[in-house]
Amino acid sequence: MRCAIYPGSFDPITNGHLDVIERARKLFDEVVVAVAHNDEKQPLFSLKDRLDLLRQTAGKIDNVRIAEFEGLLVEFARKEEAGAVIRGLRAVSDFEFEFQMALMNRKLDTSVETIFLMPKEEYTYLSSRIVKEIARLGGDVSGFVPACVAKALSTKFG
Ligand code: ADP
C-alpha cells in the first residue's frame, strides 16, 4: 500500500489544503493528514479544534485519515510506513523554506520522498494566515474555507 503524509499546522484547514488533499489522494492509496504538535507558531485554534475541523472536512474523504504527530516528521513517516511527504507550493515565496525542509528531511531519512503539489490557481493566494486576518477584521471567508471552519472563525472573532 502506498501511503503519504500531508503534514501541517492546519490552523485552520482551508479550501487550498483540501485541493492539495484531493490531488494527493489520487496518487496514493492512503493520505494521512497530520497535525504537528510541536508548533512554534502560536496557533489560533487548539490542537483539538484543528483536529475536529479536519475530521469534519478532510476526514470525510475516501482514503484520507487524520492524525497528529510529535517530534520529527521523518520518524512519523517511518512509523506510518509512508514513503512520501506531501507539501503544497503556492508561489515562489513558499519555495525556499520548502526546499530546505525537503532536503533536510532527505538527509535525515533517504527513504522518504517529498512531493510538491500545486493547487488550483484560485487557491494560490490562500493561506490560513490570511483567512484568519480577514475573519478577524469581520470579512466574509465563506468562499475560502469549509462551512464548519467559517462558523468556528466567526465564533472566535464574533
Ligand atoms: P505549515 O505550518 O506546515 O506551513 P500549513 O497548514 O500552513 O502548515 O500548510 C501545510 C501545507 O499546505 C504547506 O505545504 C503549505 O504550503 C500548504 N498549503 C497551505 N495553503 C495552501 C494553498 N492555498 N494551496 C496549496 N498549498 C497550501
CSV table of C-alpha atoms and ligand atoms in Angstrom, one decimal:
chain,number,residue,atom,x,y,z
A,1,MET,CA,0.0,0.0,0.0
A,2,ARG,CA,1.3,3.4,-0.9
A,3,CYS,CA,0.9,5.9,1.9
A,4,ALA,CA,1.7,9.6,2.0
A,5,ILE,CA,1.8,12.1,4.9
A,6,TYR,CA,0.5,15.6,4.4
A,7,PRO,CA,1.8,17.5,7.5
A,8,GLY,CA,1.0,21.0,8.6
A,9,SER,CA,-0.4,23.3,11.2
A,10,PHE,CA,-3.9,23.4,9.6
A,11,ASP,CA,-4.8,26.5,11.7
A,12,PRO,CA,-7.4,26.2,10.3
A,13,ILE,CA,-7.9,24.0,7.2
A,14,THR,CA,-8.7,25.9,4.1
A,15,ASN,CA,-10.0,25.1,0.6
A,16,GLY,CA,-6.4,25.3,-0.5
A,17,HIS,CA,-5.4,22.4,1.8
A,18,LEU,CA,-8.5,20.5,0.6
A,19,ASP,CA,-7.4,21.0,-3.0
A,20,VAL,CA,-3.9,19.5,-2.2
A,21,ILE,CA,-5.5,16.6,-0.4
A,22,GLU,CA,-7.8,15.8,-3.4
A,23,ARG,CA,-4.8,15.8,-5.7
A,24,ALA,CA,-2.7,13.6,-3.3
A,25,ARG,CA,-5.4,11.0,-2.7
A,26,LYS,CA,-5.5,10.3,-6.4
A,27,LEU,CA,-1.8,9.4,-6.3
A,28,PHE,CA,-1.7,7.3,-3.2
A,29,ASP,CA,-3.7,4.5,-1.6
A,30,GLU,CA,-3.9,6.5,1.7
A,31,VAL,CA,-3.2,10.1,2.6
A,32,VAL,CA,-2.6,10.8,6.3
A,33,VAL,CA,-3.3,14.5,7.1
A,34,ALA,CA,-1.1,15.0,10.1
A,35,VAL,CA,-1.2,18.0,12.5
A,36,ALA,CA,2.1,18.8,14.1
A,37,HIS,CA,2.2,19.1,17.9
A,38,ASN,CA,5.5,21.0,18.2
A,39,ASP,CA,4.2,24.1,16.6
A,40,GLU,CA,6.3,27.1,17.4
A,41,LYS,CA,3.7,29.4,15.8
A,42,GLN,CA,1.1,30.5,18.3
A,43,PRO,CA,-2.0,28.8,16.8
A,44,LEU,CA,-5.4,30.4,16.9
A,45,PHE,CA,-7.2,27.1,17.2
A,46,SER,CA,-6.2,24.5,19.8
A,47,LEU,CA,-4.8,21.1,18.6
A,48,LYS,CA,-8.2,19.5,19.5
A,49,ASP,CA,-10.2,22.1,17.5
A,50,ARG,CA,-7.9,21.8,14.5
A,51,LEU,CA,-8.3,18.0,14.6
A,52,ASP,CA,-12.1,18.3,14.9
A,53,LEU,CA,-12.3,20.7,11.9
A,54,LEU,CA,-10.1,18.3,9.9
A,55,ARG,CA,-12.2,15.3,10.8
A,56,GLN,CA,-15.4,17.2,9.8
A,57,THR,CA,-13.9,18.0,6.4
A,58,ALA,CA,-10.9,16.1,5.0
A,59,GLY,CA,-11.7,13.2,7.3
A,60,LYS,CA,-14.9,12.6,5.3
A,61,ILE,CA,-13.0,12.0,2.1
A,62,ASP,CA,-12.2,8.4,1.0
A,63,ASN,CA,-8.7,7.1,1.6
A,64,VAL,CA,-7.9,10.2,3.8
A,65,ARG,CA,-7.0,9.7,7.5
A,66,ILE,CA,-6.5,12.4,10.2
A,67,ALA,CA,-3.6,12.1,12.6
A,68,GLU,CA,-1.4,14.1,14.9
A,69,PHE,CA,2.3,13.8,15.5
A,70,GLU,CA,5.0,14.9,17.8
A,71,GLY,CA,8.7,15.2,17.0
A,72,LEU,CA,10.4,14.5,13.7
A,73,LEU,CA,8.2,14.2,10.6
A,74,VAL,CA,10.5,11.5,9.1
A,75,GLU,CA,10.1,9.4,12.3
A,76,PHE,CA,6.3,9.7,12.0
A,77,ALA,CA,6.5,8.8,8.3
A,78,ARG,CA,8.6,5.7,9.2
A,79,LYS,CA,6.0,4.7,11.9
A,80,GLU,CA,3.2,5.0,9.3
A,81,GLU,CA,5.3,3.2,6.7
A,82,ALA,CA,4.7,6.2,4.4
A,83,GLY,CA,7.2,6.7,1.5
A,84,ALA,CA,6.2,10.2,0.8
A,85,VAL,CA,5.6,13.6,2.3
A,86,ILE,CA,3.2,15.9,0.5
A,87,ARG,CA,3.6,19.7,0.6
A,88,GLY,CA,1.7,22.4,-1.2
A,89,LEU,CA,3.6,25.0,-3.3
A,90,ARG,CA,1.7,28.2,-3.9
A,91,ALA,CA,4.3,30.6,-5.1
A,92,VAL,CA,8.0,31.2,-5.3
A,93,SER,CA,7.7,32.6,-1.8
A,94,ASP,CA,7.0,29.1,-0.5
A,95,PHE,CA,9.9,27.6,-2.3
A,96,GLU,CA,13.0,28.5,-0.2
A,97,PHE,CA,11.6,27.2,3.1
A,98,GLU,CA,10.1,24.1,1.5
A,99,PHE,CA,13.3,23.3,-0.4
A,100,GLN,CA,15.3,23.5,2.8
A,101,MET,CA,12.8,21.3,4.7
A,102,ALA,CA,12.7,18.7,1.9
A,103,LEU,CA,16.5,18.4,1.7
A,104,MET,CA,16.9,18.2,5.4
A,105,ASN,CA,14.2,15.5,5.7
A,106,ARG,CA,16.0,13.6,2.9
A,107,LYS,CA,19.3,13.9,4.9
A,108,LEU,CA,17.5,12.5,8.0
A,109,ASP,CA,15.9,9.7,6.1
A,110,THR,CA,16.7,8.9,2.5
A,111,SER,CA,13.7,6.6,2.1
A,112,VAL,CA,11.1,9.5,2.4
A,113,GLU,CA,10.5,11.5,-0.7
A,114,THR,CA,8.9,15.0,-0.6
A,115,ILE,CA,6.3,15.6,-3.3
A,116,PHE,CA,5.1,19.1,-4.1
A,117,LEU,CA,1.7,19.7,-5.4
A,118,MET,CA,0.3,22.9,-6.8
A,119,PRO,CA,-3.3,23.9,-6.1
A,120,LYS,CA,-5.8,25.3,-8.5
A,121,GLU,CA,-4.8,28.9,-9.4
A,122,GLU,CA,-7.6,30.5,-7.4
A,123,TYR,CA,-6.1,29.0,-4.2
A,124,THR,CA,-2.5,30.2,-4.8
A,125,TYR,CA,-3.2,33.3,-2.8
A,126,LEU,CA,-4.9,31.5,0.0
A,127,SER,CA,-3.4,30.8,3.4
A,128,SER,CA,-4.6,30.0,6.9
A,129,ARG,CA,-2.9,33.2,8.0
A,130,ILE,CA,-4.8,35.5,5.5
A,131,VAL,CA,-8.1,33.7,6.2
A,132,LYS,CA,-7.7,34.4,10.0
A,133,GLU,CA,-6.8,38.1,9.2
A,134,ILE,CA,-10.0,38.6,7.1
A,135,ALA,CA,-12.1,36.9,9.7
A,136,ARG,CA,-10.6,39.0,12.5
A,137,LEU,CA,-11.5,42.1,10.5
A,138,GLY,CA,-15.1,40.9,10.0
A,139,GLY,CA,-14.8,39.9,6.4
A,140,ASP,CA,-16.6,37.1,4.7
A,141,VAL,CA,-14.4,33.9,4.5
A,142,SER,CA,-17.1,31.5,3.2
A,143,GLY,CA,-15.5,31.3,-0.2
A,144,PHE,CA,-12.1,30.2,1.2
A,145,VAL,CA,-12.9,27.6,3.9
A,146,PRO,CA,-15.4,24.9,4.5
A,147,ALA,CA,-18.7,26.0,6.3
A,148,CYS,CA,-17.7,24.5,9.7
A,149,VAL,CA,-14.4,26.4,9.6
A,150,ALA,CA,-16.2,29.7,8.7
A,151,LYS,CA,-18.5,29.1,11.7
A,152,ALA,CA,-15.6,28.3,14.0
A,153,LEU,CA,-13.9,31.5,12.9
A,154,SER,CA,-17.0,33.7,13.5
A,155,THR,CA,-17.3,32.1,16.9
A,156,LYS,CA,-13.7,33.1,17.7
A,157,PHE,CA,-14.0,36.6,16.4
A,158,GLY,CA,-17.7,37.2,16.7
B,1,ADP,P1,2.8,24.7,7.9
B,1,ADP,O1,2.8,25.5,9.2
B,1,ADP,O2,3.5,23.4,8.0
B,1,ADP,O3,3.3,25.5,6.7
B,1,ADP,P2,0.1,24.9,6.9
B,1,ADP,O4,-1.1,24.4,7.4
B,1,ADP,O5,0.2,26.4,6.8
B,1,ADP,O6,1.3,24.3,7.7
B,1,ADP,O7,0.4,24.3,5.4
B,1,ADP,C1,0.6,22.9,5.3
B,1,ADP,C2,1.0,22.7,3.8
B,1,ADP,O8,-0.1,23.1,3.0
B,1,ADP,C3,2.2,23.5,3.4
B,1,ADP,O9,3.0,22.7,2.5
B,1,ADP,C4,1.6,24.7,2.7
B,1,ADP,O10,2.5,25.2,1.7
B,1,ADP,C5,0.4,24.1,2.0
B,1,ADP,N1,-0.7,25.0,1.7
B,1,ADP,C6,-1.3,25.9,2.6
B,1,ADP,N2,-2.2,26.6,1.9
B,1,ADP,C7,-2.2,26.2,0.6
B,1,ADP,C8,-2.9,26.6,-0.5
B,1,ADP,N3,-3.8,27.6,-0.5
B,1,ADP,N4,-2.6,25.9,-1.7
B,1,ADP,C9,-1.6,25.0,-1.7
B,1,ADP,N5,-0.9,24.6,-0.6
B,1,ADP,C10,-1.2,25.2,0.5
